[in-house]
Amino acid sequence: MEVRLKILYTSLCHTDVYFWEAKGQTPVFPRIFGHEAGGIVESVGEGVTELAPGDHVLPIFTGECRECPHCKSEESNMCDLLRINTDRGVMIHDGKSRFSIKGKPIYHFLGTSTFSEYTVAHVGCVAKINPSAPLDKVCVVSCGISTGYGATVNVAKPPKGSSVAVFGLGAVGLAAAEGARASGASRIIGVDVNPKRFEAARQFGCTEFVNPSEHEKPVQEVIAGMTNGGVDRSVECTGNINAMISAFECVHDGWGVAVLVGVPHKDAEFKTHPMNFLNERTLKGTFFGNYKPLSDIPSVVEKYMNKELELEKFITHSVPFSEINKAFDYMLKGESLRCIIHMDG
């Protein structure tokens, strides 16, 4: 049930940096990072029937076995077999790595390990897409863009003409803003402590901005004051626990819905007064924008092909594989949204 992929383009996501810095887990070493990519099937293993050599694909950090209760549910994308596992550095089939150097294993990352000219993935983590889609653009659909865009359109579901607050204006937050615009939201409030991000965020639908560090009072009170009691929807894309609480408390009573996307610190606790729920506010969480990798991601690529979703504006830099360290530098300095790494260089 495994496929070998020739990776043509990969991009750097903040999750790669987080684990490279060994902040997220018990570090596994040596390990090949990378999980946002596009490539071509090179060969298929035993039992693989839905993919063939030459297919254009996106490897995805989570999977869809199509058999478990989650996969059979219309509401969930959290496959029992293939859901994200940040600690596992080996393949499910035999508990071994497919990479080695001088006879010693090099470990996998998120079942994808795309910072490599060739990689091996479980067939349930490989989405077959339209072969005419440019892989150097649609590779960003395999993680961050779908996560943010789907959080808004699939989970928050803002009604036409509604107000939406987006916390965190990195690539995922901007994709959430883009989802709000696509849904017909009339006001999209971008919230970030870095005001340098504001001007660019207008391209993604943001209509106004709040920098929490410029206000004495909590940002939820600032937003409530701007919106006659609170926004209709909020999407939190930072993982900062205080931003999560603010994102919930800034939605309007009676109908407001807040959606959490960002991954918090392992010891974080969410604290709010129960009256905030009793006053008919809703708090939701989402994983990968509630998209099922195999069933739904090909249709997100089609949105791009039909000019319903613009991806080019998320791609700020491009480097050859030999200069991958530049991609890390751009992200660490906060200069990039997505940097495409082309493997032929």
One Martini backbone bead per residue (centre of mass of N, CA, C, O) as a GRO file, in nm:
protein
  345
    1MET     BB    1   0.054   0.065   0.015
    2GLU     BB    2   0.286   0.200  -0.162
    3VAL     BB    3   0.458   0.503  -0.281
    4ARG     BB    4   0.667   0.640  -0.525
    5LEU     BB    5   0.805   0.971  -0.537
    6LYS     BB    6   0.853   1.246  -0.748
    7ILE     BB    7   0.979   1.543  -0.657
    8LEU     BB    8   0.936   1.880  -0.783
    9TYR     BB    9   0.776   2.036  -0.546
   10THR     BB   10   0.836   2.242  -0.258
   11SER     BB   11   0.740   2.370   0.067
   12LEU     BB   12   0.751   2.593   0.334
   13CYS     BB   13   0.651   2.531   0.662
   14HIS     BB   14   0.626   2.606   0.991
   15THR     BB   15   0.630   2.310   1.089
   16ASP     BB   16   0.914   2.247   0.997
   17VAL     BB   17   1.054   2.453   1.180
   18TYR     BB   18   0.946   2.357   1.454
   19PHE     BB   19   1.081   2.066   1.430
   20TRP     BB   20   1.370   2.158   1.366
   21GLU     BB   21   1.378   2.307   1.657
   22ALA     BB   22   1.248   2.098   1.864
   23LYS     BB   23   0.948   2.195   1.992
   24GLY     BB   24   0.716   1.949   1.927
   25GLN     BB   25   0.906   1.705   2.036
   26THR     BB   26   1.063   1.417   2.025
   27PRO     BB   27   1.343   1.398   1.883
   28VAL     BB   28   1.430   1.297   1.552
   29PHE     BB   29   1.738   1.125   1.445
   30PRO     BB   30   1.747   1.140   1.140
   31ARG     BB   31   1.553   1.375   0.925
   32ILE     BB   32   1.296   1.429   0.678
   33PHE     BB   33   1.148   1.691   0.574
   34GLY     BB   34   0.845   1.776   0.456
   35HIS     BB   35   0.474   1.841   0.333
   36GLU     BB   36   0.476   2.043   0.080
   37ALA     BB   37   0.367   1.903  -0.236
   38GLY     BB   38   0.473   1.798  -0.574
   39GLY     BB   39   0.416   1.511  -0.802
   40ILE     BB   40   0.522   1.182  -0.922
   41VAL     BB   41   0.461   0.870  -0.995
   42GLU     BB   42   0.700   0.604  -1.009
   43SER     BB   43   0.582   0.379  -0.802
   44VAL     BB   44   0.417   0.072  -0.697
   45GLY     BB   45   0.282  -0.122  -0.463
   46GLU     BB   46   0.130  -0.349  -0.306
   47GLY     BB   47  -0.227  -0.291  -0.349
   48VAL     BB   48  -0.213  -0.071  -0.568
   49THR     BB   49  -0.488   0.080  -0.775
   50GLU     BB   50  -0.532   0.415  -0.782
   51LEU     BB   51  -0.230   0.417  -0.880
   52ALA     BB   52   0.015   0.539  -1.127
   53PRO     BB   53   0.252   0.587  -1.321
   54GLY     BB   54   0.243   0.952  -1.377
   55ASP     BB   55   0.088   1.063  -1.166
   56HIS     BB   56  -0.054   1.343  -1.026
   57VAL     BB   57   0.052   1.469  -0.697
   58LEU     BB   58  -0.034   1.501  -0.339
   59PRO     BB   59   0.116   1.498  -0.056
   60ILE     BB   60  -0.013   1.409   0.279
   61PHE     BB   61  -0.002   1.443   0.639
   62THR     BB   62  -0.268   1.301   0.590
   63GLY     BB   63  -0.545   1.061   0.577
   64GLU     BB   64  -0.734   0.795   0.377
   65CYS     BB   65  -0.874   0.471   0.406
   66ARG     BB   66  -1.211   0.437   0.381
   67GLU     BB   67  -1.292   0.239   0.652
   68CYS     BB   68  -1.330   0.404   0.886
   69PRO     BB   69  -1.541   0.592   1.073
   70HIS     BB   70  -1.426   0.863   0.975
   71CYS     BB   71  -1.435   0.806   0.665
   72LYS     BB   72  -1.755   0.739   0.677
   73SER     BB   73  -1.782   1.016   0.768
   74GLU     BB   74  -1.899   1.338   0.680
   75GLU     BB   75  -1.754   1.506   0.932
   76SER     BB   76  -1.473   1.356   0.902
   77ASN     BB   77  -1.083   1.356   0.871
   78MET     BB   78  -0.981   1.143   1.117
   79CYS     BB   79  -0.809   0.900   1.054
   80ASP     BB   80  -0.713   0.622   1.225
   81LEU     BB   81  -0.457   0.535   1.051
   82LEU     BB   82  -0.356   0.843   0.898
   83ARG     BB   83  -0.326   1.041   1.089
   84ILE     BB   84  -0.151   1.254   1.227
   85ASN     BB   85   0.212   1.189   1.309
   86THR     BB   86   0.489   1.335   1.464
   87ASP     BB   87   0.654   1.077   1.584
   88ARG     BB   88   0.659   0.918   1.334
   89GLY     BB   89   0.949   0.758   1.137
   90VAL     BB   90   0.768   0.535   0.997
   91MET     BB   91   0.616   0.277   0.854
   92ILE     BB   92   0.329   0.099   0.902
   93HIS     BB   93   0.372  -0.188   0.780
   94ASP     BB   94   0.693  -0.237   0.936
   95GLY     BB   95   0.843  -0.007   1.107
   96LYS     BB   96   1.008   0.127   0.866
   97SER     BB   97   1.236   0.275   0.673
   98ARG     BB   98   1.309   0.415   0.333
   99PHE     BB   99   1.563   0.540   0.458
  100SER     BB  100   1.928   0.560   0.397
  101ILE     BB  101   2.269   0.557   0.548
  102LYS     BB  102   2.498   0.332   0.570
  103GLY     BB  103   2.255   0.136   0.692
  104LYS     BB  104   2.105   0.382   0.819
  105PRO     BB  105   1.840   0.536   0.932
  106ILE     BB  106   1.603   0.764   0.799
  107TYR     BB  107   1.352   0.962   0.896
  108HIS     BB  108   1.032   1.039   0.893
  109PHE     BB  109   0.774   1.298   0.803
  110LEU     BB  110   0.438   1.286   0.806
  111GLY     BB  111   0.461   1.067   0.562
  112THR     BB  112   0.654   1.243   0.340
  113SER     BB  113   0.935   1.371   0.296
  114THR     BB  114   0.996   1.629   0.060
  115PHE     BB  115   1.318   1.677   0.111
  116SER     BB  116   1.322   1.497  -0.169
  117GLU     BB  117   1.338   1.350  -0.473
  118TYR     BB  118   1.247   1.096  -0.307
  119THR     BB  119   0.950   0.921  -0.190
  120VAL     BB  120   0.749   0.754   0.067
  121ALA     BB  121   0.396   0.659   0.066
  122HIS     BB  122   0.091   0.625   0.152
  123VAL     BB  123  -0.184   0.599  -0.047
  124GLY     BB  124  -0.373   0.766   0.169
  125CYS     BB  125  -0.148   1.030   0.122
  126VAL     BB  126  -0.239   1.046  -0.200
  127ALA     BB  127  -0.335   1.291  -0.428
  128LYS     BB  128  -0.511   1.293  -0.716
  129ILE     BB  129  -0.462   1.508  -0.997
  130ASN     BB  130  -0.467   1.729  -1.228
  131PRO     BB  131  -0.228   1.722  -1.485
  132SER     BB  132  -0.266   2.045  -1.564
  133ALA     BB  133  -0.164   2.126  -1.299
  134PRO     BB  134   0.056   2.333  -1.146
  135LEU     BB  135   0.284   2.222  -0.914
  136ASP     BB  136   0.416   2.507  -0.832
  137LYS     BB  137   0.125   2.586  -0.705
  138VAL     BB  138  -0.055   2.336  -0.585
  139CYS     BB  139   0.130   2.246  -0.347
  140VAL     BB  140  -0.006   2.449  -0.128
  141VAL     BB  141  -0.270   2.269  -0.083
  142SER     BB  142  -0.141   2.031   0.110
  143CYS     BB  143  -0.190   2.253   0.357
  144GLY     BB  144  -0.225   2.570   0.442
  145ILE     BB  145  -0.452   2.665   0.250
  146SER     BB  146  -0.666   2.453   0.325
  147THR     BB  147  -0.677   2.508   0.626
  148GLY     BB  148  -0.782   2.805   0.610
  149TYR     BB  149  -1.008   2.793   0.397
  150GLY     BB  150  -1.171   2.557   0.532
  151ALA     BB  151  -1.228   2.687   0.807
  152THR     BB  152  -1.430   2.881   0.677
  153VAL     BB  153  -1.611   2.725   0.457
  154ASN     BB  154  -1.659   2.447   0.642
  155VAL     BB  155  -1.697   2.577   0.949
  156ALA     BB  156  -1.783   2.876   0.985
  157LYS     BB  157  -1.976   2.978   0.764
  158PRO     BB  158  -2.023   3.262   0.640
  159PRO     BB  159  -2.243   3.476   0.574
  160LYS     BB  160  -2.363   3.687   0.375
  161GLY     BB  161  -2.247   4.000   0.501
  162SER     BB  162  -2.051   3.933   0.712
  163SER     BB  163  -1.838   3.910   0.997
  164VAL     BB  164  -1.468   3.873   1.017
  165ALA     BB  165  -1.212   3.732   1.221
  166VAL     BB  166  -0.849   3.725   1.187
  167PHE     BB  167  -0.597   3.538   1.350
  168GLY     BB  168  -0.339   3.574   1.182
  169LEU     BB  169  -0.119   3.674   0.887
  170GLY     BB  170  -0.042   3.432   0.758
  171ALA     BB  171  -0.101   3.193   0.534
  172VAL     BB  172  -0.347   3.074   0.686
  173GLY     BB  173  -0.497   3.340   0.749
  174LEU     BB  174  -0.519   3.435   0.452
  175ALA     BB  175  -0.688   3.190   0.367
  176ALA     BB  176  -0.922   3.259   0.556
  177ALA     BB  177  -0.984   3.532   0.427
  178GLU     BB  178  -1.040   3.419   0.146
  179GLY     BB  179  -1.285   3.252   0.244
  180ALA     BB  180  -1.452   3.498   0.333
  181ARG     BB  181  -1.470   3.629   0.058
  182ALA     BB  182  -1.597   3.383  -0.093
  183SER     BB  183  -1.857   3.401   0.112
  184GLY     BB  184  -1.932   3.729   0.139
  185ALA     BB  185  -1.797   3.904   0.326
  186SER     BB  186  -1.790   4.249   0.438
  187ARG     BB  187  -1.606   4.196   0.698
  188ILE     BB  188  -1.240   4.185   0.745
  189ILE     BB  189  -1.054   4.125   1.035
  190GLY     BB  190  -0.725   4.185   1.107
  191VAL     BB  191  -0.507   4.008   1.345
  192ASP     BB  192  -0.195   4.163   1.453
  193VAL     BB  193   0.138   4.239   1.582
  194ASN     BB  194   0.217   4.283   1.266
  195PRO     BB  195   0.187   4.563   1.062
  196LYS     BB  196   0.338   4.460   0.798
  197ARG     BB  197   0.084   4.268   0.711
  198PHE     BB  198  -0.158   4.453   0.623
  199GLU     BB  199  -0.133   4.536   0.326
  200ALA     BB  200  -0.123   4.247   0.202
  201ALA     BB  201  -0.407   4.153   0.325
  202ARG     BB  202  -0.592   4.298   0.118
  203GLN     BB  203  -0.559   4.083  -0.114
  204PHE     BB  204  -0.734   3.870   0.095
  205GLY     BB  205  -0.989   4.076   0.211
  206CYS     BB  206  -0.904   4.275   0.404
  207THR     BB  207  -1.051   4.581   0.556
  208GLU     BB  208  -0.928   4.558   0.853
  209PHE     BB  209  -0.736   4.648   1.161
  210VAL     BB  210  -0.565   4.484   1.449
  211ASN     BB  211  -0.342   4.581   1.717
  212PRO     BB  212  -0.317   4.468   2.032
  213SER     BB  213  -0.057   4.646   2.125
  214GLU     BB  214  -0.234   4.933   2.084
  215HIS     BB  215  -0.406   4.833   2.336
  216GLU     BB  216  -0.536   4.831   2.652
  217LYS     BB  217  -0.756   4.657   2.577
  218PRO     BB  218  -0.894   4.390   2.489
  219VAL     BB  219  -0.948   4.276   2.172
  220GLN     BB  220  -1.245   4.186   2.211
  221GLU     BB  221  -1.340   4.477   2.285
  222VAL     BB  222  -1.256   4.620   2.031
  223ILE     BB  223  -1.429   4.448   1.835
  224ALA     BB  224  -1.703   4.501   1.968
  225GLY     BB  225  -1.689   4.813   1.916
  226MET     BB  226  -1.675   4.784   1.591
  227THR     BB  227  -1.950   4.555   1.584
  228ASN     BB  228  -2.188   4.571   1.777
  229GLY     BB  229  -2.078   4.303   1.981
  230GLY     BB  230  -1.953   4.145   1.732
  231VAL     BB  231  -1.869   3.894   1.545
  232ASP     BB  232  -1.986   3.629   1.355
  233ARG     BB  233  -1.679   3.544   1.292
  234SER     BB  234  -1.391   3.333   1.379
  235VAL     BB  235  -1.027   3.289   1.309
  236GLU     BB  236  -0.761   3.091   1.446
  237CYS     BB  237  -0.388   3.115   1.339
  238THR     BB  238  -0.154   3.084   1.590
  239GLY     BB  239  -0.172   2.918   1.891
  240ASN     BB  240  -0.240   3.132   2.086
  241ILE     BB  241  -0.418   3.122   2.370
  242ASN     BB  242  -0.513   3.421   2.385
  243ALA     BB  243  -0.622   3.431   2.096
  244MET     BB  244  -0.833   3.211   2.133
  245ILE     BB  245  -0.999   3.355   2.348
  246SER     BB  246  -1.053   3.612   2.185
  247ALA     BB  247  -1.194   3.474   1.942
  248PHE     BB  248  -1.436   3.387   2.114
  249GLU     BB  249  -1.509   3.666   2.272
  250CYS     BB  250  -1.563   3.833   1.982
  251VAL     BB  251  -1.828   3.705   1.947
  252HIS     BB  252  -2.150   3.705   1.904
  253ASP     BB  253  -2.424   3.680   2.050
  254GLY     BB  254  -2.653   3.406   1.942
  255TRP     BB  255  -2.427   3.335   1.663
  256GLY     BB  256  -2.143   3.301   1.722
  257VAL     BB  257  -1.833   3.178   1.556
  258ALA     BB  258  -1.548   2.987   1.655
  259VAL     BB  259  -1.224   2.897   1.505
  260LEU     BB  260  -0.973   2.657   1.552
  261VAL     BB  261  -0.628   2.611   1.415
  262GLY     BB  262  -0.412   2.651   1.597
  263VAL     BB  263  -0.130   2.521   1.768
  264PRO     BB  264  -0.069   2.461   2.083
  265HIS     BB  265   0.067   2.435   2.360
  266LYS     BB  266   0.079   2.151   2.554
  267ASP     BB  267   0.001   2.334   2.834
  268ALA     BB  268  -0.246   2.457   2.744
  269GLU     BB  269  -0.534   2.661   2.852
  270PHE     BB  270  -0.883   2.705   2.828
  271LYS     BB  271  -1.027   3.023   2.938
  272THR     BB  272  -1.376   3.070   3.025
  273HIS     BB  273  -1.687   3.173   3.061
  274PRO     BB  274  -1.979   2.994   3.049
  275MET     BB  275  -2.161   3.233   2.952
  276ASN     BB  276  -2.048   3.243   2.662
  277PHE     BB  277  -2.221   2.990   2.588
  278LEU     BB  278  -2.508   3.057   2.703
  279ASN     BB  279  -2.501   3.311   2.489
  280GLU     BB  280  -2.462   3.169   2.205
  281ARG     BB  281  -2.178   3.053   2.162
  282THR     BB  282  -1.934   2.909   1.933
  283LEU     BB  283  -1.694   2.636   1.952
  284LYS     BB  284  -1.434   2.536   1.722
  285GLY     BB  285  -1.262   2.280   1.553
  286THR     BB  286  -0.979   2.213   1.324
  287PHE     BB  287  -0.861   1.993   1.052
  288PHE     BB  288  -0.763   2.060   0.750
  289GLY     BB  289  -1.045   2.208   0.686
  290ASN     BB  290  -1.218   1.935   0.667
  291TYR     BB  291  -1.050   1.773   0.469
  292LYS     BB  292  -1.033   1.512   0.258
  293PRO     BB  293  -0.765   1.419   0.089
  294LEU     BB  294  -0.890   1.242  -0.151
  295SER     BB  295  -1.188   1.360  -0.189
  296ASP     BB  296  -1.120   1.698  -0.177
  297ILE     BB  297  -0.848   1.817  -0.297
  298PRO     BB  298  -0.902   1.804  -0.604
  299SER     BB  299  -1.125   2.038  -0.583
  300VAL     BB  300  -0.929   2.264  -0.502
  301VAL     BB  301  -0.767   2.257  -0.761
  302GLU     BB  302  -1.013   2.329  -0.940
  303LYS     BB  303  -1.053   2.612  -0.829
  304TYR     BB  304  -0.794   2.713  -0.955
  305MET     BB  305  -0.857   2.635  -1.254
  306ASN     BB  306  -1.138   2.823  -1.229
  307LYS     BB  307  -1.058   3.096  -1.070
  308GLU     BB  308  -1.158   3.077  -0.749
  309LEU     BB  309  -0.844   3.036  -0.672
  310GLU     BB  310  -0.564   3.205  -0.548
  311LEU     BB  311  -0.204   3.127  -0.530
  312GLU     BB  312   0.024   3.327  -0.614
  313LYS     BB  313   0.007   3.528  -0.359
  314PHE     BB  314   0.146   3.309  -0.161
  315ILE     BB  315   0.398   3.330  -0.355
  316THR     BB  316   0.713   3.493  -0.276
  317HIS     BB  317   0.916   3.247  -0.337
  318SER     BB  318   1.220   3.103  -0.506
  319VAL     BB  319   1.412   2.791  -0.495
  320PRO     BB  320   1.656   2.586  -0.503
  321PHE     BB  321   1.744   2.305  -0.334
  322SER     BB  322   2.042   2.406  -0.276
  323GLU     BB  323   1.872   2.673  -0.125
  324ILE     BB  324   1.686   2.596   0.126
  325ASN     BB  325   1.793   2.787   0.355
  326LYS     BB  326   1.652   3.041   0.249
  327ALA     BB  327   1.365   2.960   0.329
  328PHE     BB  328   1.422   2.972   0.631
  329ASP     BB  329   1.510   3.266   0.644
  330TYR     BB  330   1.249   3.396   0.543
  331MET     BB  331   1.069   3.283   0.771
  332LEU     BB  332   1.231   3.382   1.023
  333LYS     BB  333   1.197   3.694   0.915
  334GLY     BB  334   0.900   3.729   0.782
  335GLU     BB  335   0.912   3.746   0.441
  336SER     BB  336   0.724   3.493   0.400
  337LEU     BB  337   0.489   3.267   0.295
  338ARG     BB  338   0.583   3.113   0.021
  339CYS     BB  339   0.845   2.877  -0.066
  340ILE     BB  340   0.962   2.751  -0.354
  341ILE     BB  341   1.107   2.424  -0.418
  342HIS     BB  342   1.316   2.321  -0.672
  343MET     BB  343   1.452   2.001  -0.748
  344ASP     BB  344   1.637   2.079  -1.017
  345GLY     BB  345   1.858   2.276  -0.828
   0.00000   0.00000   0.00000
